[in-house]
CSV table of C-alpha atoms in Angstrom, one decimal:
chain,number,residue,atom,x,y,z
A,942,UNK,CA,75.7,93.4,106.1
A,943,UNK,CA,75.8,93.8,109.9
A,944,UNK,CA,79.4,93.5,110.9
A,945,UNK,CA,80.1,92.0,114.4
A,946,UNK,CA,83.8,92.1,115.4
A,947,UNK,CA,85.0,90.3,118.5
A,948,UNK,CA,88.3,91.4,120.0
A,949,UNK,CA,90.0,88.6,121.8
A,950,UNK,CA,89.6,84.8,121.7
A,951,UNK,CA,89.9,83.9,125.3
A,952,UNK,CA,87.2,82.3,127.5
A,953,UNK,CA,84.9,85.2,127.2
A,954,UNK,CA,85.6,86.1,123.6
A,955,UNK,CA,85.1,82.6,122.3
A,956,UNK,CA,81.9,82.1,124.4
A,957,UNK,CA,80.5,85.2,122.6
A,958,UNK,CA,81.8,84.1,119.2
A,959,UNK,CA,80.5,80.5,119.3
A,960,UNK,CA,77.2,81.8,120.8
A,961,UNK,CA,76.8,84.3,118.0
A,962,UNK,CA,77.6,81.7,115.4
A,963,UNK,CA,75.0,79.4,116.8
A,964,UNK,CA,72.3,82.1,117.0
A,965,UNK,CA,73.1,84.1,113.8
A,966,UNK,CA,74.9,81.7,111.6
A,967,UNK,CA,71.9,81.1,109.4
A,968,UNK,CA,71.5,84.8,108.7
A,969,UNK,CA,73.0,86.0,105.4
A,970,UNK,CA,73.0,89.7,106.5
A,971,UNK,CA,75.4,89.2,109.5
A,972,UNK,CA,79.1,88.6,109.4
A,973,UNK,CA,81.1,87.6,112.5
A,974,UNK,CA,84.9,88.3,112.8
A,975,UNK,CA,87.1,87.5,115.7
A,976,UNK,CA,90.6,89.1,116.1
A,977,UNK,CA,93.3,87.3,118.1
A,978,UNK,CA,97.1,87.4,118.1
A,979,UNK,CA,97.5,83.7,117.4
A,980,UNK,CA,95.6,80.5,116.5
A,981,UNK,CA,96.3,78.7,119.8
A,982,UNK,CA,93.8,78.9,122.6
A,983,UNK,CA,95.4,79.7,126.0
A,984,UNK,CA,93.9,77.7,128.8
A,985,UNK,CA,94.6,80.3,131.5
A,986,UNK,CA,93.2,77.8,134.1
A,987,UNK,CA,96.2,75.7,133.4
A,988,UNK,CA,99.0,78.2,133.2
A,989,UNK,CA,100.3,77.3,136.6
A,990,UNK,CA,100.9,73.8,135.2
A,991,UNK,CA,102.7,75.2,132.2
A,992,UNK,CA,104.9,77.2,134.6
A,993,UNK,CA,105.9,74.0,136.4
A,994,UNK,CA,107.0,72.4,133.1
A,995,UNK,CA,103.9,70.3,132.4
A,996,UNK,CA,102.5,69.6,128.9
A,997,UNK,CA,98.9,70.7,128.3
A,998,UNK,CA,96.6,70.2,125.3
A,999,UNK,CA,97.4,72.1,122.1
A,1000,UNK,CA,94.0,73.6,121.4
A,1001,UNK,CA,93.5,75.4,118.1
A,1002,UNK,CA,91.0,78.1,117.5
A,1003,UNK,CA,90.5,77.4,113.8
A,1004,UNK,CA,89.5,73.8,114.7
A,1005,UNK,CA,86.8,75.2,116.9
A,1006,UNK,CA,85.5,77.7,114.3
A,1007,UNK,CA,85.8,75.5,111.2
A,1008,UNK,CA,82.1,74.9,110.7
A,1009,UNK,CA,80.8,78.1,112.2
A,1010,UNK,CA,81.3,80.5,109.3
A,1011,UNK,CA,83.3,82.9,111.6
A,1012,UNK,CA,86.3,84.7,110.1
A,1013,UNK,CA,89.4,84.5,112.3
A,1014,UNK,CA,91.8,87.5,111.8
A,1015,UNK,CA,95.2,87.0,113.3
A,1016,UNK,CA,96.9,90.1,114.7
A,1017,UNK,CA,97.3,92.4,117.6
A,1018,UNK,CA,94.7,95.2,118.1
A,1019,UNK,CA,96.6,98.5,118.1
A,1020,UNK,CA,93.7,101.0,118.2
A,1021,UNK,CA,89.9,101.3,118.4
A,1022,UNK,CA,88.1,104.3,116.8
A,1023,UNK,CA,84.8,104.3,118.7
A,1024,UNK,CA,83.4,107.2,116.7
A,1025,UNK,CA,84.3,105.9,113.3
A,1026,UNK,CA,83.6,102.3,114.5
A,1027,UNK,CA,86.8,100.8,113.2
A,1028,UNK,CA,89.5,98.6,114.7
A,1029,UNK,CA,93.2,98.8,113.6
A,1030,UNK,CA,95.4,95.7,113.5
A,1031,UNK,CA,99.2,95.7,113.8
A,1032,UNK,CA,99.7,95.1,110.1
A,1033,UNK,CA,97.8,98.4,109.5
A,1034,UNK,CA,94.5,96.7,108.4
A,1035,UNK,CA,91.3,98.3,109.5
A,1036,UNK,CA,88.1,96.5,110.3
A,1037,UNK,CA,84.8,98.3,110.3
A,1038,UNK,CA,82.1,97.1,112.8
A,1039,UNK,CA,78.5,97.8,113.6
A,1040,UNK,CA,78.7,95.9,116.9
A,1041,UNK,CA,82.0,95.5,118.7
A,1042,UNK,CA,82.4,92.8,121.4
A,1043,UNK,CA,85.4,93.9,123.5
A,1044,UNK,CA,87.0,90.9,125.2
A,1045,UNK,CA,90.7,91.7,125.3
A,1046,UNK,CA,91.0,90.4,128.9
A,1047,UNK,CA,93.8,91.3,131.2
A,1048,UNK,CA,97.5,90.6,131.8
A,1049,UNK,CA,99.8,90.4,134.8
A,1050,UNK,CA,100.4,93.9,136.3
A,1051,UNK,CA,104.2,94.0,136.5
A,1052,UNK,CA,104.0,97.8,136.6
A,1053,UNK,CA,102.7,97.7,140.2
A,1054,UNK,CA,106.2,97.2,141.8
A,1055,UNK,CA,109.6,98.5,140.7
A,1056,UNK,CA,111.7,95.9,139.0
A,1057,UNK,CA,108.8,93.4,138.4
A,1058,UNK,CA,108.8,94.0,134.6
A,1059,UNK,CA,112.5,93.5,134.3
A,1060,UNK,CA,113.3,90.8,136.8
A,1061,UNK,CA,110.1,88.7,137.3
A,1062,UNK,CA,108.3,86.1,135.2
A,1063,UNK,CA,104.5,85.9,135.0
A,1064,UNK,CA,102.0,83.2,134.1
A,1065,UNK,CA,101.5,85.0,130.8
A,1066,UNK,CA,105.0,83.8,129.9
A,1067,UNK,CA,104.7,80.5,131.8
A,1068,UNK,CA,106.5,78.5,129.1
A,1069,UNK,CA,109.6,80.8,129.2
A,1070,UNK,CA,109.6,80.5,133.0
A,1071,UNK,CA,109.5,76.7,132.8
A,1072,UNK,CA,112.4,76.7,130.3
A,1073,UNK,CA,114.5,78.8,132.6
A,1074,UNK,CA,113.6,76.9,135.8
A,1075,UNK,CA,116.1,74.0,135.5
A,1076,UNK,CA,119.1,74.6,137.7
A,1077,UNK,CA,117.3,77.1,140.0
A,1078,UNK,CA,117.2,76.2,143.7
A,1079,UNK,CA,114.9,78.9,145.1
A,1080,UNK,CA,111.8,80.5,143.7
A,1081,UNK,CA,109.7,83.3,145.1
A,1082,UNK,CA,106.0,83.3,144.1
A,1083,UNK,CA,104.8,86.9,144.6
A,1084,UNK,CA,101.1,87.1,145.4
A,1085,UNK,CA,99.1,85.0,147.8
A,1086,UNK,CA,95.9,85.0,145.8
A,1087,UNK,CA,94.5,82.0,143.9
A,1088,UNK,CA,97.0,82.1,141.1
A,1089,UNK,CA,99.9,82.4,143.5
A,1090,UNK,CA,98.7,79.4,145.6
A,1091,UNK,CA,98.2,77.2,142.5
A,1092,UNK,CA,101.6,78.1,141.0
A,1093,UNK,CA,103.4,77.6,144.3
A,1094,UNK,CA,101.9,74.2,145.0
A,1095,UNK,CA,102.4,73.0,141.4
A,1096,UNK,CA,106.1,74.1,141.5
A,1097,UNK,CA,106.7,72.5,144.8
A,1098,UNK,CA,105.1,69.2,143.8
A,1099,UNK,CA,106.7,69.0,140.3
A,1100,UNK,CA,110.2,70.0,141.6
A,1101,UNK,CA,110.7,68.4,145.0
A,1102,UNK,CA,114.3,69.8,145.3
A,1103,UNK,CA,113.1,73.4,144.7
A,1104,UNK,CA,112.6,75.8,147.7
A,1105,UNK,CA,109.4,77.7,147.1
A,1106,UNK,CA,108.3,80.7,149.0
A,1107,UNK,CA,104.9,82.2,148.7
A,1108,UNK,CA,105.0,85.8,149.6
A,1109,UNK,CA,102.4,88.6,149.8
A,1110,UNK,CA,100.6,91.0,152.0
A,1111,UNK,CA,97.6,88.8,152.7
A,1112,UNK,CA,97.3,85.3,154.3
A,1113,UNK,CA,96.9,82.6,151.6
A,1114,UNK,CA,93.2,81.6,151.4
A,1115,UNK,CA,92.1,84.4,153.7
A,1116,UNK,CA,88.6,84.4,152.2
A,1117,UNK,CA,88.0,80.7,152.5
A,1118,UNK,CA,85.8,79.1,155.1
A,1119,UNK,CA,87.5,77.4,158.1
A,1120,UNK,CA,87.5,73.8,156.6
A,1121,UNK,CA,88.9,74.9,153.3
A,1122,UNK,CA,91.5,77.2,154.9
A,1123,UNK,CA,92.7,74.5,157.2
A,1124,UNK,CA,93.1,72.0,154.3
A,1125,UNK,CA,95.0,74.7,152.3
A,1126,UNK,CA,97.4,75.3,155.2
A,1127,UNK,CA,98.1,71.6,155.6
A,1128,UNK,CA,98.8,71.3,151.9
A,1129,UNK,CA,101.3,74.2,151.9
A,1130,UNK,CA,103.0,72.6,154.9
A,1131,UNK,CA,103.0,69.1,153.4
A,1132,UNK,CA,104.6,70.5,150.2
A,1133,UNK,CA,107.3,72.4,152.2
A,1134,UNK,CA,106.2,75.8,150.9
A,1135,UNK,CA,107.4,78.7,153.0
A,1136,UNK,CA,104.8,81.5,153.5
A,1137,UNK,CA,106.0,85.0,154.2
A,1138,UNK,CA,103.5,87.8,154.8
A,1139,UNK,CA,105.0,91.1,153.9
A,1140,UNK,CA,104.6,94.1,151.7
A,1141,UNK,CA,106.5,93.7,148.4
A,1142,UNK,CA,108.5,96.8,147.7
A,1143,UNK,CA,110.7,95.9,144.7
A,1144,UNK,CA,112.1,93.1,142.7
A,1145,UNK,CA,115.8,92.8,141.6
A,1146,UNK,CA,118.1,90.3,140.1
A,1147,UNK,CA,118.8,88.7,143.5
A,1148,UNK,CA,115.2,88.3,144.7
A,1149,UNK,CA,112.4,90.3,146.3
A,1150,UNK,CA,112.8,93.4,148.5
A,1151,UNK,CA,110.1,93.4,151.3
A,1152,UNK,CA,109.1,96.1,153.7
A,1153,UNK,CA,110.8,94.0,156.5
A,1154,UNK,CA,113.9,92.8,154.6
A,1155,UNK,CA,115.0,91.0,151.5
A,1156,UNK,CA,114.0,87.5,150.2
A,1157,UNK,CA,116.8,85.9,148.1
A,1158,UNK,CA,115.5,84.0,145.1
A,1159,UNK,CA,117.0,82.6,141.9
A,1160,UNK,CA,113.7,83.2,140.1
A,1161,UNK,CA,110.6,85.3,140.8
A,1162,UNK,CA,107.1,84.5,139.5
A,1163,UNK,CA,104.8,87.5,139.7
A,1164,UNK,CA,101.1,86.6,140.2
A,1165,UNK,CA,99.9,89.7,142.1
A,1166,UNK,CA,97.3,91.7,140.3
A,1167,UNK,CA,96.3,92.2,136.6
A,1168,UNK,CA,95.8,95.2,134.4
A,1169,UNK,CA,93.7,95.7,131.3
A,1170,UNK,CA,94.7,97.2,127.9
A,1171,UNK,CA,94.7,101.0,127.7
A,1172,UNK,CA,93.0,100.8,124.3
A,1173,UNK,CA,89.5,101.4,125.6
A,1174,UNK,CA,90.5,104.5,127.5
A,1175,UNK,CA,92.4,105.8,124.5
A,1176,UNK,CA,89.4,105.2,122.3
A,1177,UNK,CA,87.3,107.5,124.5
A,1178,UNK,CA,85.1,104.8,126.0
A,1179,UNK,CA,83.9,105.4,129.5
A,1180,UNK,CA,86.2,103.4,131.8
A,1181,UNK,CA,86.7,102.9,135.5
A,1182,UNK,CA,89.8,103.7,137.6
A,1183,UNK,CA,91.3,100.4,136.3
A,1184,UNK,CA,90.6,101.0,132.7
A,1185,UNK,CA,87.7,98.6,132.4
A,1186,UNK,CA,84.8,99.6,130.2
A,1187,UNK,CA,81.8,100.6,132.3
A,1188,UNK,CA,78.7,98.8,131.2
A,1189,UNK,CA,75.0,99.1,131.5
A,1190,UNK,CA,72.5,96.3,132.4
A,1191,UNK,CA,72.9,94.5,129.0
A,1192,UNK,CA,76.7,94.8,129.0
A,1193,UNK,CA,76.8,97.7,126.5
A,1194,UNK,CA,79.2,100.5,127.0
A,1195,UNK,CA,77.7,103.4,128.9
A,1196,UNK,CA,79.3,105.9,126.4
A,1197,UNK,CA,79.2,103.8,123.2
A,1198,UNK,CA,76.2,101.4,123.1
A,1199,UNK,CA,77.5,99.7,119.9
A,1200,UNK,CA,80.4,98.3,122.1
A,1201,UNK,CA,79.6,95.3,124.2
A,1202,UNK,CA,82.2,94.7,126.9
A,1203,UNK,CA,82.7,91.3,128.5
A,1204,UNK,CA,85.2,89.4,130.7
A,1205,UNK,CA,88.1,91.0,132.5
A,1206,UNK,CA,88.0,94.1,130.3
A,1207,UNK,CA,84.5,95.1,131.6
A,1208,UNK,CA,83.4,96.7,134.8
A,1209,UNK,CA,80.1,94.8,135.2
A,1210,UNK,CA,78.1,95.9,138.3
A,1211,UNK,CA,75.8,93.5,140.1
A,1212,UNK,CA,73.8,94.1,143.3
A,1213,UNK,CA,76.8,92.9,145.4
A,1214,UNK,CA,79.5,94.9,143.5
A,1215,UNK,CA,81.6,94.7,140.3
A,1216,UNK,CA,82.5,91.2,139.0
A,1217,UNK,CA,86.0,90.2,139.5
A,1218,UNK,CA,87.9,88.5,136.6
A,1219,UNK,CA,87.5,84.8,136.5
A,1220,UNK,CA,86.6,82.2,133.9
A,1221,UNK,CA,83.6,81.4,136.2
A,1222,UNK,CA,82.1,84.8,135.4
A,1223,UNK,CA,83.8,85.5,132.1
A,1224,UNK,CA,82.2,82.7,130.0
A,1225,UNK,CA,78.7,83.6,131.1
A,1226,UNK,CA,79.2,87.3,130.1
A,1227,UNK,CA,80.2,86.0,126.6
A,1228,UNK,CA,77.3,83.7,126.3
A,1229,UNK,CA,74.9,86.4,127.5
A,1230,UNK,CA,76.4,88.9,125.1
A,1231,UNK,CA,75.7,86.5,122.2
A,1232,UNK,CA,72.1,86.0,123.3
A,1233,UNK,CA,71.5,89.8,123.9
A,1234,UNK,CA,73.0,90.8,120.5
A,1235,UNK,CA,71.0,88.2,118.7
A,1236,UNK,CA,67.8,89.4,120.4
A,1237,UNK,CA,68.5,93.0,119.7
A,1238,UNK,CA,69.1,92.3,116.0
A,1239,UNK,CA,65.8,90.5,115.9
A,1240,UNK,CA,64.1,93.5,117.5
A,1241,UNK,CA,63.3,91.6,120.7
A,1242,UNK,CA,63.6,93.0,124.2
A,1243,UNK,CA,66.7,92.2,126.2
A,1244,UNK,CA,66.6,91.5,129.9
A,1245,UNK,CA,69.6,92.5,132.1
A,1246,UNK,CA,72.5,90.3,132.8
A,1247,UNK,CA,72.5,88.7,136.3
A,1248,UNK,CA,75.2,86.5,137.7
A,1249,UNK,CA,75.9,84.7,141.0
A,1250,UNK,CA,79.2,82.9,141.9
A,1251,UNK,CA,79.1,79.3,142.8
A,1252,UNK,CA,82.5,78.1,144.0
A,1253,UNK,CA,86.3,78.8,144.4
A,1254,UNK,CA,88.1,75.7,143.1
A,1255,UNK,CA,91.9,75.7,143.9
A,1256,UNK,CA,94.3,73.0,142.7
A,1257,UNK,CA,97.1,72.1,145.2
A,1258,UNK,CA,99.3,70.2,142.7
A,1259,UNK,CA,98.1,67.3,140.6
A,1260,UNK,CA,96.9,65.1,143.5
A,1261,UNK,CA,95.1,67.5,145.8
A,1262,UNK,CA,92.7,70.4,145.8
A,1263,UNK,CA,90.2,72.4,147.8
A,1264,UNK,CA,86.8,73.7,146.6
A,1265,UNK,CA,85.0,76.4,148.6
A,1266,UNK,CA,81.4,76.7,147.7
A,1267,UNK,CA,80.1,80.3,147.9
A,1268,UNK,CA,77.0,82.4,148.1
A,1269,UNK,CA,76.2,84.4,144.8
A,1270,UNK,CA,78.2,87.4,146.1
A,1271,UNK,CA,81.3,85.1,146.4
A,1272,UNK,CA,81.2,85.0,150.2
A,1273,UNK,CA,82.0,81.4,151.6
A,1274,UNK,CA,79.4,78.9,152.5
A,1275,UNK,CA,80.0,76.2,155.1
A,1276,UNK,CA,80.3,73.6,152.4
A,1277,UNK,CA,83.8,72.7,151.1
A,1278,UNK,CA,85.4,69.8,149.4
A,1279,UNK,CA,89.0,68.6,150.0
A,1280,UNK,CA,91.4,65.9,148.9
A,1281,UNK,CA,90.6,63.5,146.0
A,1282,UNK,CA,87.0,64.6,145.5
A,1283,UNK,CA,88.0,68.2,145.3
A,1284,UNK,CA,90.8,67.3,142.9
A,1285,UNK,CA,88.3,65.6,140.6
A,1286,UNK,CA,85.9,68.5,140.9
A,1287,UNK,CA,88.7,71.1,140.1
A,1288,UNK,CA,89.9,69.0,137.1
A,1289,UNK,CA,86.4,68.8,135.8
A,1290,UNK,CA,86.0,72.6,136.0
A,1291,UNK,CA,89.4,73.2,134.4
A,1292,UNK,CA,88.6,70.8,131.5
A,1293,UNK,CA,85.1,72.0,130.8
A,1294,UNK,CA,85.5,75.3,128.9
A,1295,UNK,CA,86.8,73.8,125.6
A,1296,UNK,CA,84.1,71.1,125.2
A,1297,UNK,CA,81.5,73.7,126.2
A,1298,UNK,CA,82.7,76.0,123.5
A,1299,UNK,CA,82.8,73.2,121.0
A,1300,UNK,CA,79.1,72.4,121.6
A,1301,UNK,CA,77.9,76.0,121.8
A,1302,UNK,CA,77.7,76.8,118.1
A,1303,UNK,CA,75.4,73.8,117.5
A,1304,UNK,CA,73.5,74.3,120.8
A,1305,UNK,CA,73.9,77.9,121.8
A,1306,UNK,CA,72.0,77.7,125.1
A,1307,UNK,CA,74.6,75.4,126.6
A,1308,UNK,CA,76.9,77.3,129.0
A,1309,UNK,CA,79.3,76.2,131.7
A,1310,UNK,CA,77.0,77.5,134.5
A,1311,UNK,CA,73.6,77.0,132.9
A,1312,UNK,CA,71.0,79.1,131.3
A,1313,UNK,CA,67.8,80.6,132.7
A,1314,UNK,CA,65.2,82.5,130.8
A,1315,UNK,CA,65.8,86.2,130.9
A,1316,UNK,CA,69.6,86.1,130.6
A,1317,UNK,CA,70.2,85.1,134.2
A,1318,UNK,CA,73.3,83.1,134.9
A,1319,UNK,CA,73.4,81.8,138.4
A,1320,UNK,CA,74.0,78.7,140.5
């Protein structure tokens, strides 16, 4: 029996799991196990909505895997022994593997600034933030990246009496093209969101300490940066400076080829640089991993993973959005969508992963971005 263990059931992990089930489910000599803390699938693309108090779909992993033959093991991974090829769960169980798919993802990096861990909420605990929000008058959203923009606009639209300040070192939407950037700026102004560019020094019970002063806030939502689990480094796997597993052309660990790393937990290098963590690139890494593992088990050659970015879709509340189309290296093209059409596009993107995962086990060549022969995921 060839044991395949998938760690993590997020976008990347489930893409790999359903793909493996579709390609290998008929084989009696292969068993697929996925380990995840709970049974609920977290739609990270919608966590900014959850933070604003909105209800999102209750998607259950067992429902997705019911007819696949995949075993779901609930629990937190506490250790990986890469030499013994075992995984330890928090209830002290050990799972042996022949192939490990490492898809543990990333969480908000609250260790980056003093006080963030004690005094700030993150989208990882979005429900708790939403529960504590009533009665608050001022909120500081720390981080002017895409998550910060989506959270700030969602909060401002859902809670018109709330004063929302988006604060960070960089200009919001700095990497967008002129048309998309202008629309974003208008949306921030329309929603009454204050933008403050400054270095964040610390967070305390009264707000945010900046390099040029103090920003009072009743609540702070931290969206600036992510970090990966230290498990890979502790296991002796070759990792980069951020703790991500370094991979070769077929997404196998450079130090331990029986480990396949995907999604945010992997340092996957392409001709233009290392992939940054998004669902847009994460799901294709999982689908490719399933294809590559199945071919390797069949003794067939495996071509390298190739990926090119397509777009940057940003929701600006429930009634507005902006979509910046990009070159494969993620640099902006001239083409951008704004307003109602962009809102429809963004909602279509946000809602597509679960139906795609549901279809993959039966039709494993379906992916969110398409399939090309040779393992190439592109536009």
